[in-house]
Coordinates of C-alpha atoms and ligand atoms in Angstrom, one line a residue:
M1 CA 6.3 -5.4 5.6
M2 CA 9.3 -4.2 3.6
P3 CA 8.3 -1.8 0.8
S4 CA 9.0 -3.6 -2.4
S5 CA 10.5 -2.0 -5.5
P6 CA 7.9 -1.3 -8.3
T7 CA 7.4 -4.3 -10.6
K8 CA 8.3 -3.8 -14.3
I9 CA 5.4 -5.4 -16.2
D10 CA 5.9 -6.7 -19.7
A11 CA 2.4 -6.1 -21.1
W12 CA 0.6 -6.3 -24.5
L13 CA -2.1 -3.6 -24.7
M14 CA -5.2 -3.1 -26.9
T15 CA -4.9 0.5 -28.1
G16 CA -7.8 0.6 -30.5
P17 CA -10.3 -1.7 -32.3
G18 CA -8.6 -3.8 -35.0
K19 CA -5.1 -2.7 -34.2
P20 CA -2.4 -5.2 -33.2
L21 CA -1.7 -5.4 -29.5
E22 CA 1.2 -3.1 -28.6
R23 CA 4.0 -4.1 -26.3
Q24 CA 4.7 -1.8 -23.4
T25 CA 6.6 -1.9 -20.1
L26 CA 4.2 -0.8 -17.3
T27 CA 5.3 0.1 -13.8
G28 CA 3.2 -1.8 -11.3
G29 CA 2.5 -0.3 -7.9
S30 CA 1.9 -2.4 -4.9
P31 CA -1.6 -4.1 -4.8
A32 CA -4.3 -2.1 -3.0
G33 CA -6.1 -3.4 0.1
G34 CA -7.9 -6.7 -0.6
E35 CA -5.9 -7.3 -3.8
L36 CA -2.9 -9.3 -4.9
T37 CA -0.4 -9.4 -7.7
V38 CA 0.1 -12.6 -9.7
E39 CA 3.2 -13.4 -11.8
V40 CA 1.5 -14.9 -14.9
A41 CA 2.4 -18.5 -15.7
G42 CA -0.1 -18.7 -18.6
C43 CA -3.0 -16.8 -20.0
G44 CA -5.5 -18.5 -22.3
V45 CA -6.7 -16.9 -25.6
C46 CA -10.5 -16.8 -25.7
H47 CA -13.0 -15.7 -28.4
T48 CA -14.0 -12.9 -26.0
D49 CA -10.5 -11.3 -26.5
L50 CA -11.2 -11.3 -30.3
S51 CA -14.6 -9.9 -29.7
F52 CA -13.0 -6.9 -27.9
L53 CA -10.2 -6.5 -30.4
R54 CA -11.9 -7.1 -33.7
H55 CA -15.6 -7.6 -33.5
G56 CA -16.9 -4.4 -32.0
V57 CA -17.6 -5.5 -28.4
K58 CA -16.5 -2.7 -26.0
T59 CA -14.3 -3.4 -23.0
R60 CA -15.8 -2.0 -19.7
G61 CA -12.3 -0.5 -18.9
E62 CA -10.8 2.3 -20.9
L63 CA -8.2 1.7 -23.6
P64 CA -5.3 1.2 -23.8
L65 CA -6.0 -2.1 -21.9
V66 CA -4.2 -5.4 -21.4
L67 CA -6.6 -8.1 -22.5
G68 CA -6.7 -11.7 -21.3
H69 CA -8.9 -13.3 -18.6
E70 CA -7.8 -16.9 -18.3
V71 CA -4.9 -16.6 -15.9
S72 CA -2.8 -19.0 -13.8
G73 CA 0.4 -18.0 -11.9
H74 CA 2.1 -17.5 -8.6
V75 CA 1.1 -14.9 -6.1
R76 CA 4.0 -12.5 -5.7
E77 CA 2.7 -9.6 -3.6
V78 CA -0.4 -9.0 -1.4
G79 CA -2.2 -5.8 -0.4
E80 CA -3.5 -5.0 3.1
G81 CA -5.9 -7.4 4.5
V82 CA -4.7 -10.3 2.3
E83 CA -3.1 -13.3 4.0
P84 CA 0.7 -12.9 3.5
S85 CA 1.1 -16.7 3.5
L86 CA -0.4 -16.6 0.0
I87 CA 2.9 -15.2 -1.4
G88 CA 4.5 -17.9 -3.5
Q89 CA 1.2 -19.8 -3.8
P90 CA 0.2 -21.2 -7.3
V91 CA -3.3 -20.0 -8.2
V92 CA -5.9 -20.0 -10.9
V93 CA -7.7 -16.7 -11.3
P94 CA -11.5 -17.0 -12.0
A95 CA -12.4 -15.1 -15.1
V96 CA -15.2 -13.3 -13.2
L97 CA -14.4 -12.1 -9.7
P98 CA -17.6 -11.1 -7.9
C99 CA -17.8 -8.7 -4.9
G100 CA -19.2 -11.4 -2.7
E101 CA -21.5 -9.0 -0.8
C102 CA -24.2 -7.6 -3.0
E103 CA -27.8 -9.0 -3.3
L104 CA -26.9 -11.1 -6.4
C105 CA -23.8 -12.5 -4.7
R106 CA -25.8 -13.4 -1.5
S107 CA -28.4 -15.1 -3.6
G108 CA -25.9 -17.3 -5.3
F109 CA -25.8 -15.4 -8.6
R110 CA -22.1 -14.4 -8.1
T111 CA -21.2 -14.6 -11.8
I112 CA -23.6 -11.8 -12.7
C113 CA -22.6 -9.6 -9.7
R114 CA -22.8 -6.0 -10.9
E115 CA -19.6 -5.1 -9.0
Q116 CA -17.7 -8.0 -10.6
I117 CA -14.1 -7.5 -11.8
M118 CA -13.1 -9.3 -15.0
P119 CA -9.4 -9.0 -15.8
G120 CA -8.8 -8.0 -19.4
N121 CA -12.2 -6.2 -19.5
D122 CA -12.7 -4.1 -16.4
R123 CA -9.0 -3.6 -15.8
H124 CA -5.6 -4.9 -17.1
G125 CA -5.6 -8.6 -17.7
G126 CA -3.2 -11.5 -18.3
F127 CA -1.5 -10.9 -21.6
A128 CA 1.4 -9.6 -19.4
S129 CA 4.1 -10.8 -17.0
H130 CA 2.0 -9.7 -14.0
V131 CA -1.6 -9.0 -13.2
T132 CA -3.2 -7.4 -10.1
I133 CA -6.6 -8.5 -9.1
P134 CA -9.0 -8.7 -6.1
A135 CA -7.8 -11.6 -3.8
R136 CA -11.2 -12.8 -2.6
Y137 CA -11.9 -15.7 -5.0
V138 CA -8.5 -16.5 -6.3
C139 CA -8.2 -20.3 -6.2
P140 CA -5.1 -22.0 -4.8
V141 CA -3.8 -24.9 -6.8
G142 CA -2.8 -27.9 -4.7
D143 CA 0.2 -30.2 -5.1
D144 CA -2.2 -33.0 -6.2
V145 CA -3.1 -31.0 -9.3
L146 CA 0.5 -29.9 -10.0
A147 CA 1.8 -33.5 -9.7
E148 CA 0.3 -34.1 -13.2
H149 CA 0.0 -30.6 -14.7
E150 CA 2.2 -27.6 -15.3
L151 CA 0.7 -24.3 -14.0
W152 CA 0.5 -22.6 -17.4
E153 CA -1.8 -25.3 -18.7
L154 CA -4.3 -24.7 -15.9
A155 CA -4.9 -21.1 -17.2
V156 CA -7.7 -22.6 -19.4
V157 CA -9.5 -23.7 -16.2
S158 CA -10.5 -20.0 -15.7
D159 CA -13.1 -20.0 -18.5
A160 CA -12.9 -22.7 -21.1
V161 CA -13.2 -25.5 -18.5
S162 CA -15.1 -23.7 -15.7
T163 CA -18.0 -22.3 -17.8
P164 CA -19.2 -25.7 -19.0
F165 CA -18.6 -27.0 -15.5
Q166 CA -21.1 -24.5 -14.2
A167 CA -23.5 -25.3 -17.0
V168 CA -23.4 -29.0 -16.2
K169 CA -23.8 -28.4 -12.5
R170 CA -26.7 -26.1 -13.1
S171 CA -28.4 -28.7 -15.3
E172 CA -28.4 -31.3 -12.5
L173 CA -27.2 -33.8 -15.1
A174 CA -27.5 -37.2 -13.5
Q175 CA -25.7 -40.5 -14.1
G176 CA -27.0 -42.3 -17.2
E177 CA -28.9 -39.3 -18.6
L178 CA -28.4 -38.0 -22.1
A179 CA -26.2 -34.9 -22.6
V180 CA -26.1 -33.3 -26.0
F181 CA -23.4 -30.8 -26.9
I182 CA -24.1 -28.6 -29.9
G183 CA -20.7 -27.3 -31.1
V184 CA -17.6 -28.9 -29.7
G185 CA -15.0 -26.2 -29.9
G186 CA -13.2 -25.1 -26.7
I187 CA -16.2 -24.8 -24.3
G188 CA -18.2 -27.7 -25.8
L189 CA -15.2 -30.0 -25.9
H190 CA -14.6 -29.5 -22.2
G191 CA -18.3 -29.8 -21.6
V192 CA -18.2 -33.3 -23.2
Q193 CA -15.5 -34.3 -20.8
I194 CA -17.3 -33.0 -17.8
A195 CA -20.6 -34.6 -18.7
A196 CA -18.9 -37.9 -19.4
A197 CA -17.1 -37.7 -16.1
A198 CA -20.5 -37.1 -14.4
G199 CA -21.6 -40.4 -15.8
A200 CA -23.9 -39.1 -18.6
R201 CA -24.2 -40.6 -22.1
V202 CA -22.8 -37.9 -24.3
V203 CA -23.6 -37.0 -27.9
A204 CA -21.5 -34.3 -29.6
L205 CA -22.9 -32.4 -32.6
D206 CA -20.8 -30.3 -34.9
I207 CA -20.1 -29.5 -38.6
D208 CA -16.4 -29.9 -38.3
A209 CA -15.0 -33.4 -38.6
G210 CA -11.8 -32.6 -36.8
K211 CA -13.7 -31.2 -33.8
L212 CA -16.0 -34.3 -33.7
E213 CA -12.9 -36.5 -33.7
Q214 CA -11.5 -34.6 -30.7
A215 CA -14.9 -34.8 -29.0
G216 CA -14.6 -38.6 -29.3
S217 CA -11.2 -38.6 -27.6
A218 CA -12.7 -36.3 -24.9
G219 CA -15.2 -39.0 -24.0
A220 CA -18.2 -38.4 -26.3
H221 CA -20.1 -41.7 -26.8
A222 CA -21.5 -40.5 -30.2
A223 CA -20.3 -37.8 -32.6
V224 CA -22.7 -36.7 -35.2
D225 CA -21.8 -34.5 -38.2
V226 CA -24.8 -32.3 -38.7
S227 CA -23.7 -30.5 -41.8
G228 CA -26.6 -30.2 -44.2
L229 CA -29.0 -31.9 -41.9
S230 CA -32.4 -30.4 -41.1
I231 CA -33.5 -30.0 -37.5
K232 CA -35.9 -32.9 -38.0
Q233 CA -33.1 -35.1 -39.3
I234 CA -30.8 -34.1 -36.4
R235 CA -33.6 -34.9 -33.9
K236 CA -33.9 -38.3 -35.5
R237 CA -30.2 -39.0 -35.4
V238 CA -29.9 -38.0 -31.7
K239 CA -32.9 -40.2 -30.9
E240 CA -31.2 -43.1 -32.6
E241 CA -27.9 -42.5 -30.7
A242 CA -29.8 -42.2 -27.4
G243 CA -31.4 -45.5 -28.1
R244 CA -28.1 -47.1 -29.0
L245 CA -26.5 -45.8 -25.9
G246 CA -29.3 -46.9 -23.6
A247 CA -30.1 -43.4 -22.6
P248 CA -33.6 -42.4 -21.6
R249 CA -36.0 -41.0 -24.2
H250 CA -36.8 -38.1 -22.0
L251 CA -35.1 -35.6 -19.7
W252 CA -32.4 -34.7 -22.2
K253 CA -29.9 -32.1 -21.1
I254 CA -29.1 -30.0 -24.1
F255 CA -26.0 -27.7 -24.1
E256 CA -25.7 -25.0 -26.8
T257 CA -22.0 -24.4 -26.9
S258 CA -21.6 -23.1 -30.5
G259 CA -22.8 -19.6 -30.0
T260 CA -24.5 -19.6 -33.4
R261 CA -28.0 -19.2 -34.6
A262 CA -28.0 -22.6 -36.2
G263 CA -26.9 -24.1 -32.9
Q264 CA -29.6 -22.4 -30.9
E265 CA -32.2 -23.5 -33.4
T266 CA -30.9 -27.1 -33.1
A267 CA -31.0 -26.8 -29.3
F268 CA -34.6 -25.7 -29.3
G269 CA -35.5 -28.3 -31.9
L270 CA -34.2 -31.1 -29.7
I271 CA -36.5 -30.1 -26.7
G272 CA -38.6 -33.0 -25.6
F273 CA -40.4 -34.0 -22.3
G274 CA -38.6 -32.7 -19.3
S275 CA -35.6 -31.3 -21.3
R276 CA -33.3 -28.6 -20.0
V277 CA -31.5 -26.4 -22.5
A278 CA -28.4 -24.6 -21.3
I279 CA -27.4 -21.6 -23.5
V280 CA -23.6 -21.4 -23.0
G281 CA -22.4 -19.9 -26.3
F282 CA -23.2 -16.3 -27.3
T283 CA -24.5 -14.8 -30.5
M284 CA -26.2 -11.5 -31.2
D285 CA -28.5 -13.3 -33.7
R286 CA -32.2 -13.7 -33.1
L287 CA -34.4 -16.7 -33.8
E288 CA -38.1 -17.4 -34.1
L289 CA -39.4 -19.9 -31.6
R290 CA -42.7 -21.4 -30.4
L291 CA -42.2 -20.8 -26.6
S292 CA -45.3 -22.9 -25.9
N293 CA -43.2 -25.9 -26.5
L294 CA -41.7 -25.2 -23.1
M295 CA -45.1 -25.5 -21.6
A296 CA -46.1 -28.6 -23.7
F297 CA -42.9 -30.4 -22.8
D298 CA -42.5 -29.0 -19.3
A299 CA -39.0 -28.0 -20.5
T300 CA -36.7 -25.2 -19.2
V301 CA -34.2 -23.0 -20.9
G302 CA -31.5 -21.3 -19.0
G303 CA -28.1 -19.8 -19.4
N304 CA -24.9 -19.1 -17.5
W305 CA -22.3 -16.5 -17.8
G306 CA -18.9 -17.8 -16.6
C307 CA -18.6 -20.0 -13.5
D308 CA -19.2 -19.3 -9.8
P309 CA -15.7 -19.1 -8.2
V310 CA -16.9 -21.2 -5.3
L311 CA -17.1 -24.2 -7.7
Y312 CA -13.3 -23.9 -8.6
P313 CA -12.0 -26.0 -5.8
E314 CA -14.3 -28.9 -6.8
L315 CA -13.3 -28.4 -10.5
L316 CA -9.6 -28.6 -9.6
R317 CA -10.3 -31.8 -7.6
W318 CA -11.9 -33.3 -10.7
I319 CA -8.7 -32.4 -12.6
A320 CA -6.5 -33.8 -9.9
E321 CA -8.5 -37.1 -10.0
K322 CA -8.1 -37.1 -13.8
K323 CA -11.8 -37.0 -14.4
I324 CA -11.1 -34.0 -16.6
R325 CA -8.0 -33.8 -18.8
V326 CA -6.5 -30.4 -19.7
R327 CA -3.2 -31.2 -21.4
P328 CA -4.4 -32.8 -24.6
F329 CA -6.5 -29.7 -25.5
V330 CA -4.1 -26.9 -24.9
E331 CA -1.0 -25.6 -26.7
R332 CA 1.7 -23.3 -25.5
H333 CA 2.8 -20.1 -27.3
P334 CA 5.3 -17.4 -26.2
L335 CA 3.5 -14.2 -25.0
A336 CA 5.6 -12.3 -27.5
T337 CA 3.7 -14.0 -30.4
V338 CA 0.3 -12.9 -29.1
N339 CA -0.7 -11.0 -32.3
E340 CA 0.1 -14.1 -34.5
V341 CA -1.8 -16.3 -32.1
L342 CA -4.8 -13.9 -32.2
D343 CA -4.7 -14.0 -36.1
A344 CA -4.6 -17.8 -36.1
A345 CA -7.5 -18.0 -33.6
D346 CA -9.6 -15.5 -35.6
A347 CA -9.0 -17.5 -38.7
G348 CA -10.1 -20.7 -36.9
K349 CA -6.7 -22.3 -37.5
L350 CA -6.1 -23.4 -33.9
Q351 CA -7.1 -27.0 -33.2
K352 CA -6.3 -26.5 -29.5
R353 CA -6.8 -23.8 -26.9
A354 CA -3.8 -21.4 -27.1
V355 CA -2.1 -20.4 -23.8
L356 CA 0.3 -17.5 -23.8
V357 CA 3.4 -18.0 -21.6
P358 CA 5.5 -14.9 -20.7
S359 CA 9.2 -15.5 -21.3
Ligands
LIG401 ZN1 -13.3 -16.3 -22.2
LIG402 ZN1 -21.7 -8.9 -5.9

């Protein structure tokens, strides 16, 4: 293979907590064995980026670091051992790239692989013109998906869409069952679409009227504003909606996608016979629970961190088949405005998921 000239990477780096990201030109070497370099088409802005930058969560890689873990783009260069025909291929990069070989990976727990690489956390991520990552689980995007989507839009598949996809798959949600989403921001909103596409009766709960309206357009069959309601009142409302929608009284699948204490209390308060609670949002807060309810109701509580990369091809197929829509819920911003976009996201001013597009 011809030695290629070093790539000039236009990158935005986190240099310290609370500081604006700093623009730098990095010189990229060739990808190492088993890795490849993607020219970024889009990189989604996630709450996790704000957690690193402004809310005290430490990145695993050292600063300065390029943040961003929701990447789509074209493969431009491959390292040794990586199929050269991938060059030019449009891809989506899973937010969590497992090693594929350890005990956890072999047991199907790839998303919690201890050797995992997360771009924008373990190493430089996607707030840049290029990103170099392990090639193993990078997911090719077919012409069927690109017929209806632009590649930059698909960046959000890497986390905002795939994480609730994993949660719904794990819950074994069946046709006609009741799915309740608590908090319908980015993750919950896509969860609503996925559950509706799976044939469930979907109830969205939130305290934001705008988000509830969006949940309705994403396929929620009922949207309940829970502001000021007690857990008991919420439970009554959800029961009424379940009845109205002809959903079963039992076996509810409850998805906590708000990442708040109030949301988790609601999730636990909705547990009934045979319920499954999926904790998808994250908070450091604690709550007091009667765990015996799990025994009394034969209920289960689980969680998931990201999405297994092996589910990505199926997820992209759902998008190609228009079971899941991406375009109405994303907005495009130039990468050069990343600091302004982070400000807006932190202030809760974005109605849609922001995707940064390099110029
Ligand atoms: Zn994320
Ligand atoms: Zn592993």
